[in-house]
mmCIF file of C-alpha atoms in Angstrom:
data_model
loop_
_atom_site.group_PDB
_atom_site.id
_atom_site.type_symbol
_atom_site.label_atom_id
_atom_site.label_comp_id
_atom_site.label_asym_id
_atom_site.label_seq_id
_atom_site.Cartn_x
_atom_site.Cartn_y
_atom_site.Cartn_z
ATOM 1 C CA UNK A 30 107.288 145.056 98.616
ATOM 2 C CA UNK A 31 105.766 142.601 96.092
ATOM 3 C CA UNK A 32 102.604 144.029 94.919
ATOM 4 C CA UNK A 33 99.768 141.241 95.360
ATOM 5 C CA UNK A 34 99.531 140.822 91.501
ATOM 6 C CA UNK A 35 102.826 140.181 91.209
ATOM 7 C CA UNK A 36 103.597 137.152 93.807
ATOM 8 C CA UNK A 37 103.826 133.929 92.557
ATOM 9 C CA UNK A 38 101.242 131.668 92.728
ATOM 10 C CA UNK A 39 103.324 129.895 95.899
ATOM 11 C CA UNK A 40 102.987 132.549 97.898
ATOM 12 C CA UNK A 41 99.279 133.597 97.822
ATOM 13 C CA UNK A 42 97.319 133.203 100.763
ATOM 14 C CA UNK A 43 95.219 130.257 100.823
ATOM 15 C CA UNK A 44 96.966 128.087 98.052
ATOM 16 C CA UNK A 45 98.312 125.603 100.303
ATOM 17 C CA UNK A 46 94.596 125.012 101.293
ATOM 18 C CA UNK A 47 93.139 124.392 97.657
ATOM 19 C CA UNK A 48 96.109 122.602 96.499
ATOM 20 C CA UNK A 49 97.374 120.331 99.390
ATOM 21 C CA UNK A 50 100.930 118.738 98.956
ATOM 22 C CA UNK A 51 101.088 115.001 97.588
ATOM 23 C CA UNK A 52 97.699 115.469 95.484
ATOM 24 C CA UNK A 53 99.623 114.957 92.411
ATOM 25 C CA UNK A 54 100.349 111.353 93.469
ATOM 26 C CA UNK A 55 97.002 111.115 95.185
ATOM 27 C CA UNK A 56 98.436 110.178 98.555
ATOM 28 C CA UNK A 57 99.378 112.055 101.679
ATOM 29 C CA UNK A 58 102.767 114.043 101.705
ATOM 30 C CA UNK A 59 105.706 112.696 103.211
ATOM 31 C CA UNK A 60 106.934 114.357 106.321
ATOM 32 C CA UNK A 61 109.879 116.026 104.321
ATOM 33 C CA UNK A 62 107.784 117.402 101.835
ATOM 34 C CA UNK A 63 105.473 118.830 104.757
ATOM 35 C CA UNK A 64 108.798 120.199 106.351
ATOM 36 C CA UNK A 65 109.714 121.614 103.636
ATOM 37 C CA UNK A 66 106.388 123.501 102.697
ATOM 38 C CA UNK A 67 106.325 124.529 106.575
ATOM 39 C CA UNK A 68 110.044 126.383 105.807
ATOM 40 C CA UNK A 69 108.608 128.050 102.547
ATOM 41 C CA UNK A 70 105.457 129.388 104.196
ATOM 42 C CA UNK A 71 107.433 130.558 107.510
ATOM 43 C CA UNK A 72 109.697 131.928 105.010
ATOM 44 C CA UNK A 73 107.047 134.007 103.180
ATOM 45 C CA UNK A 74 105.437 134.814 106.276
ATOM 46 C CA UNK A 75 108.509 136.563 107.272
ATOM 47 C CA UNK A 76 108.532 138.345 104.176
ATOM 48 C CA UNK A 77 105.160 139.652 104.364
ATOM 49 C CA UNK A 78 105.530 140.453 108.227
ATOM 50 C CA UNK A 79 108.678 142.744 107.025
ATOM 51 C CA UNK A 80 106.956 144.261 104.139
ATOM 52 C CA UNK A 81 104.202 145.211 106.448
ATOM 53 C CA UNK A 82 106.352 146.521 108.669
ATOM 54 C CA UNK A 83 107.867 148.803 106.517
ATOM 55 C CA UNK A 84 104.398 149.879 104.984
ATOM 56 C CA UNK A 85 103.298 150.996 108.256
ATOM 57 C CA UNK A 86 106.695 152.840 109.106
ATOM 58 C CA UNK A 87 106.305 154.743 105.779
ATOM 59 C CA UNK A 88 102.531 155.685 106.693
ATOM 60 C CA UNK A 89 103.312 156.689 110.301
ATOM 61 C CA UNK A 90 106.274 158.795 108.504
ATOM 62 C CA UNK A 91 103.598 160.352 105.873
ATOM 63 C CA UNK A 92 100.997 160.698 108.655
ATOM 64 C CA UNK A 93 103.706 162.729 110.893
ATOM 65 C CA UNK A 94 104.697 164.685 107.580
ATOM 66 C CA UNK A 95 101.328 165.487 107.287
ATOM 67 C CA UNK A 96 100.352 166.580 110.985
ATOM 68 C CA UNK A 97 103.471 168.751 110.504
ATOM 69 C CA UNK A 98 102.248 170.752 107.832
ATOM 70 C CA UNK A 99 98.903 171.570 109.206
#
């Protein structure tokens, strides 16, 4: 899992809203740019979900271990 402070600016939540595609040219992004951005966001989301699933599993394991001791 990548700690939030080590993530690149591209994967921080809300960045896509604050800096829309195509803004550096003063025009709307072309469909290919939107598709690429969608692919990148989908990939980042899948990675974050995987990290979350792993953290949840570790939490369950730790909780189970604590309950068995007590």
